[in-house]
């Protein structure tokens, strides 16, 4: 079994790499990841990896967490994985996604970017690492509930 990554209040290279590996495994499992980012909770000073998918709307979060658990189980034994406790799954109507979509950032290239101490729309972001936003998967015709 892979090693579980210990998440601290400081964003680490290990967190970045473990998140990227999880997203890659989810892509290989056709999990339709529309966006993925680490987000620091300003009050709790804890990080959570947020996975955004329209499948969460159609299948429900419990089934999507099972997907994540299954791809974590398929990780190499020497690979660090992110505990389900440190992952949150949200549908494409997430407030951060909506704020970015409606901001002047538009469809700018936002991949692999750190966005700290920002206010986007009406959302305050203490710290965030954005892996990607797949604008195709975030369009209304692709986010309808199945």
mmCIF file of C-alpha atoms in Angstrom:
data_model
loop_
_atom_site.group_PDB
_atom_site.id
_atom_site.type_symbol
_atom_site.label_atom_id
_atom_site.label_comp_id
_atom_site.label_asym_id
_atom_site.label_seq_id
_atom_site.Cartn_x
_atom_site.Cartn_y
_atom_site.Cartn_z
ATOM 1 C CA UNK A 1 0.000 0.000 0.000
ATOM 2 C CA UNK A 2 1.166 3.524 -0.737
ATOM 3 C CA UNK A 3 2.263 5.909 2.020
ATOM 4 C CA UNK A 4 -0.236 8.485 3.237
ATOM 5 C CA UNK A 5 1.057 12.048 2.971
ATOM 6 C CA UNK A 6 1.058 14.137 6.134
ATOM 7 C CA UNK A 7 -0.570 17.514 5.400
ATOM 8 C CA UNK A 8 0.706 20.531 7.321
ATOM 9 C CA UNK A 9 -0.213 24.198 7.286
ATOM 10 C CA UNK A 10 2.727 24.827 4.933
ATOM 11 C CA UNK A 11 2.279 23.964 1.273
ATOM 12 C CA UNK A 12 4.987 21.476 0.355
ATOM 13 C CA UNK A 13 6.467 20.079 -2.802
ATOM 14 C CA UNK A 14 5.295 16.637 -1.645
ATOM 15 C CA UNK A 15 1.704 17.923 -1.536
ATOM 16 C CA UNK A 16 2.061 19.395 -5.018
ATOM 17 C CA UNK A 17 3.460 16.134 -6.452
ATOM 18 C CA UNK A 18 0.968 13.870 -4.652
ATOM 19 C CA UNK A 19 -1.931 16.008 -5.907
ATOM 20 C CA UNK A 20 -0.618 15.936 -9.477
ATOM 21 C CA UNK A 21 -0.243 12.137 -9.306
ATOM 22 C CA UNK A 22 -3.793 11.733 -7.983
ATOM 23 C CA UNK A 23 -5.213 13.943 -10.740
ATOM 24 C CA UNK A 24 -3.314 11.916 -13.344
ATOM 25 C CA UNK A 25 -4.717 8.648 -11.940
ATOM 26 C CA UNK A 26 -8.229 10.177 -11.888
ATOM 27 C CA UNK A 27 -7.826 11.243 -15.529
ATOM 28 C CA UNK A 28 -6.768 7.698 -16.435
ATOM 29 C CA UNK A 29 -9.925 6.440 -14.667
ATOM 30 C CA UNK A 30 -12.107 8.881 -16.660
ATOM 31 C CA UNK A 31 -13.177 10.755 -13.515
ATOM 32 C CA UNK A 32 -13.858 13.927 -15.538
ATOM 33 C CA UNK A 33 -11.833 16.295 -13.353
ATOM 34 C CA UNK A 34 -12.982 19.758 -14.437
ATOM 35 C CA UNK A 35 -10.768 21.588 -11.942
ATOM 36 C CA UNK A 36 -8.398 20.726 -9.142
ATOM 37 C CA UNK A 37 -6.705 22.886 -6.544
ATOM 38 C CA UNK A 38 -5.250 22.936 -3.055
ATOM 39 C CA UNK A 39 -6.990 25.494 -0.863
ATOM 40 C CA UNK A 40 -5.853 26.797 2.501
ATOM 41 C CA UNK A 41 -8.600 27.330 5.048
ATOM 42 C CA UNK A 42 -7.697 30.747 6.485
ATOM 43 C CA UNK A 43 -9.163 30.074 9.929
ATOM 44 C CA UNK A 44 -8.122 26.467 10.442
ATOM 45 C CA UNK A 45 -4.760 26.827 8.651
ATOM 46 C CA UNK A 46 -5.301 23.465 6.968
ATOM 47 C CA UNK A 47 -5.051 22.529 3.322
ATOM 48 C CA UNK A 48 -7.594 20.516 1.346
ATOM 49 C CA UNK A 49 -7.240 19.213 -2.179
ATOM 50 C CA UNK A 50 -10.443 20.173 -3.987
ATOM 51 C CA UNK A 51 -11.568 18.064 -6.940
ATOM 52 C CA UNK A 52 -14.340 19.505 -9.129
ATOM 53 C CA UNK A 53 -16.358 17.234 -11.421
ATOM 54 C CA UNK A 54 -19.826 17.125 -12.936
ATOM 55 C CA UNK A 55 -19.889 13.433 -11.921
ATOM 56 C CA UNK A 56 -20.332 14.622 -8.346
ATOM 57 C CA UNK A 57 -23.669 16.095 -9.414
ATOM 58 C CA UNK A 58 -24.784 13.009 -11.325
ATOM 59 C CA UNK A 59 -23.283 10.190 -9.192
ATOM 60 C CA UNK A 60 -23.125 11.868 -5.809
ATOM 61 C CA UNK A 61 -20.103 12.620 -3.625
ATOM 62 C CA UNK A 62 -19.969 9.217 -1.902
ATOM 63 C CA UNK A 63 -19.480 7.406 -5.225
ATOM 64 C CA UNK A 64 -16.859 9.940 -6.285
ATOM 65 C CA UNK A 65 -14.926 9.498 -3.030
ATOM 66 C CA UNK A 66 -14.975 5.761 -3.768
ATOM 67 C CA UNK A 67 -13.412 6.515 -7.170
ATOM 68 C CA UNK A 68 -10.654 8.426 -5.414
ATOM 69 C CA UNK A 69 -10.151 5.638 -2.903
ATOM 70 C CA UNK A 70 -9.900 3.097 -5.742
ATOM 71 C CA UNK A 71 -7.265 5.117 -7.615
ATOM 72 C CA UNK A 72 -5.365 5.664 -4.351
ATOM 73 C CA UNK A 73 -5.350 1.887 -3.895
ATOM 74 C CA UNK A 74 -3.773 1.567 -7.351
ATOM 75 C CA UNK A 75 -0.839 3.842 -6.445
ATOM 76 C CA UNK A 76 2.671 2.422 -6.354
ATOM 77 C CA UNK A 77 3.777 1.263 -2.891
ATOM 78 C CA UNK A 78 6.517 3.917 -2.733
ATOM 79 C CA UNK A 79 4.184 6.717 -3.825
ATOM 80 C CA UNK A 80 2.697 9.194 -1.363
ATOM 81 C CA UNK A 81 -1.076 9.508 -1.521
ATOM 82 C CA UNK A 82 -3.500 12.034 -0.102
ATOM 83 C CA UNK A 83 -5.910 10.791 2.545
ATOM 84 C CA UNK A 84 -9.616 11.145 1.795
ATOM 85 C CA UNK A 85 -9.690 13.246 4.970
ATOM 86 C CA UNK A 86 -7.632 15.908 3.137
ATOM 87 C CA UNK A 87 -9.718 15.852 -0.060
ATOM 88 C CA UNK A 88 -12.991 17.569 -0.764
ATOM 89 C CA UNK A 89 -15.102 16.874 -3.820
ATOM 90 C CA UNK A 90 -17.434 19.546 -5.157
ATOM 91 C CA UNK A 91 -19.691 19.966 -8.132
ATOM 92 C CA UNK A 92 -19.056 22.463 -10.921
ATOM 93 C CA UNK A 93 -21.221 25.053 -9.173
ATOM 94 C CA UNK A 94 -18.444 25.610 -6.591
ATOM 95 C CA UNK A 95 -18.159 29.240 -5.418
ATOM 96 C CA UNK A 96 -14.454 29.516 -6.299
ATOM 97 C CA UNK A 97 -14.986 28.128 -9.800
ATOM 98 C CA UNK A 98 -17.918 30.501 -10.333
ATOM 99 C CA UNK A 99 -15.842 33.455 -9.095
ATOM 100 C CA UNK A 100 -12.989 32.653 -11.483
ATOM 101 C CA UNK A 101 -15.394 32.098 -14.385
ATOM 102 C CA UNK A 102 -17.019 35.489 -13.808
ATOM 103 C CA UNK A 103 -13.844 37.417 -13.066
ATOM 104 C CA UNK A 104 -11.645 39.367 -15.404
ATOM 105 C CA UNK A 105 -9.338 36.321 -15.410
ATOM 106 C CA UNK A 106 -11.739 34.853 -17.927
ATOM 107 C CA UNK A 107 -10.225 31.876 -19.693
ATOM 108 C CA UNK A 108 -6.670 32.955 -19.003
ATOM 109 C CA UNK A 109 -4.140 30.206 -18.587
ATOM 110 C CA UNK A 110 -4.506 29.324 -14.924
ATOM 111 C CA UNK A 111 -2.741 25.986 -14.851
ATOM 112 C CA UNK A 112 -0.112 25.185 -12.252
ATOM 113 C CA UNK A 113 -0.374 28.564 -10.596
ATOM 114 C CA UNK A 114 -0.247 29.736 -7.004
ATOM 115 C CA UNK A 115 -2.902 32.303 -6.149
ATOM 116 C CA UNK A 116 -2.324 33.624 -2.658
ATOM 117 C CA UNK A 117 -3.948 36.503 -0.821
ATOM 118 C CA UNK A 118 -6.380 37.304 -3.586
ATOM 119 C CA UNK A 119 -9.968 38.379 -3.814
ATOM 120 C CA UNK A 120 -11.657 37.004 -6.899
ATOM 121 C CA UNK A 121 -15.169 38.296 -7.268
ATOM 122 C CA UNK A 122 -16.550 38.085 -3.746
ATOM 123 C CA UNK A 123 -14.310 35.158 -2.716
ATOM 124 C CA UNK A 124 -11.283 35.761 -0.536
ATOM 125 C CA UNK A 125 -8.465 33.288 -1.110
ATOM 126 C CA UNK A 126 -5.822 33.069 1.597
ATOM 127 C CA UNK A 127 -3.666 30.664 -0.409
ATOM 128 C CA UNK A 128 -4.350 28.325 -3.291
ATOM 129 C CA UNK A 129 -2.465 26.176 -5.748
ATOM 130 C CA UNK A 130 -4.475 25.651 -8.928
ATOM 131 C CA UNK A 131 -3.558 22.600 -10.979
ATOM 132 C CA UNK A 132 -6.042 23.303 -13.726
ATOM 133 C CA UNK A 133 -9.472 24.423 -14.858
ATOM 134 C CA UNK A 134 -10.821 22.536 -17.861
ATOM 135 C CA UNK A 135 -13.059 25.150 -19.452
ATOM 136 C CA UNK A 136 -14.641 22.531 -21.742
ATOM 137 C CA UNK A 137 -15.812 20.444 -18.788
ATOM 138 C CA UNK A 138 -17.013 23.587 -17.010
ATOM 139 C CA UNK A 139 -19.321 24.766 -19.806
ATOM 140 C CA UNK A 140 -23.047 24.520 -18.993
ATOM 141 C CA UNK A 141 -23.791 21.819 -21.609
ATOM 142 C CA UNK A 142 -21.107 19.601 -20.061
ATOM 143 C CA UNK A 143 -22.142 20.183 -16.447
ATOM 144 C CA UNK A 144 -25.786 19.196 -16.718
ATOM 145 C CA UNK A 145 -26.898 16.568 -14.249
ATOM 146 C CA UNK A 146 -27.177 13.192 -15.981
#
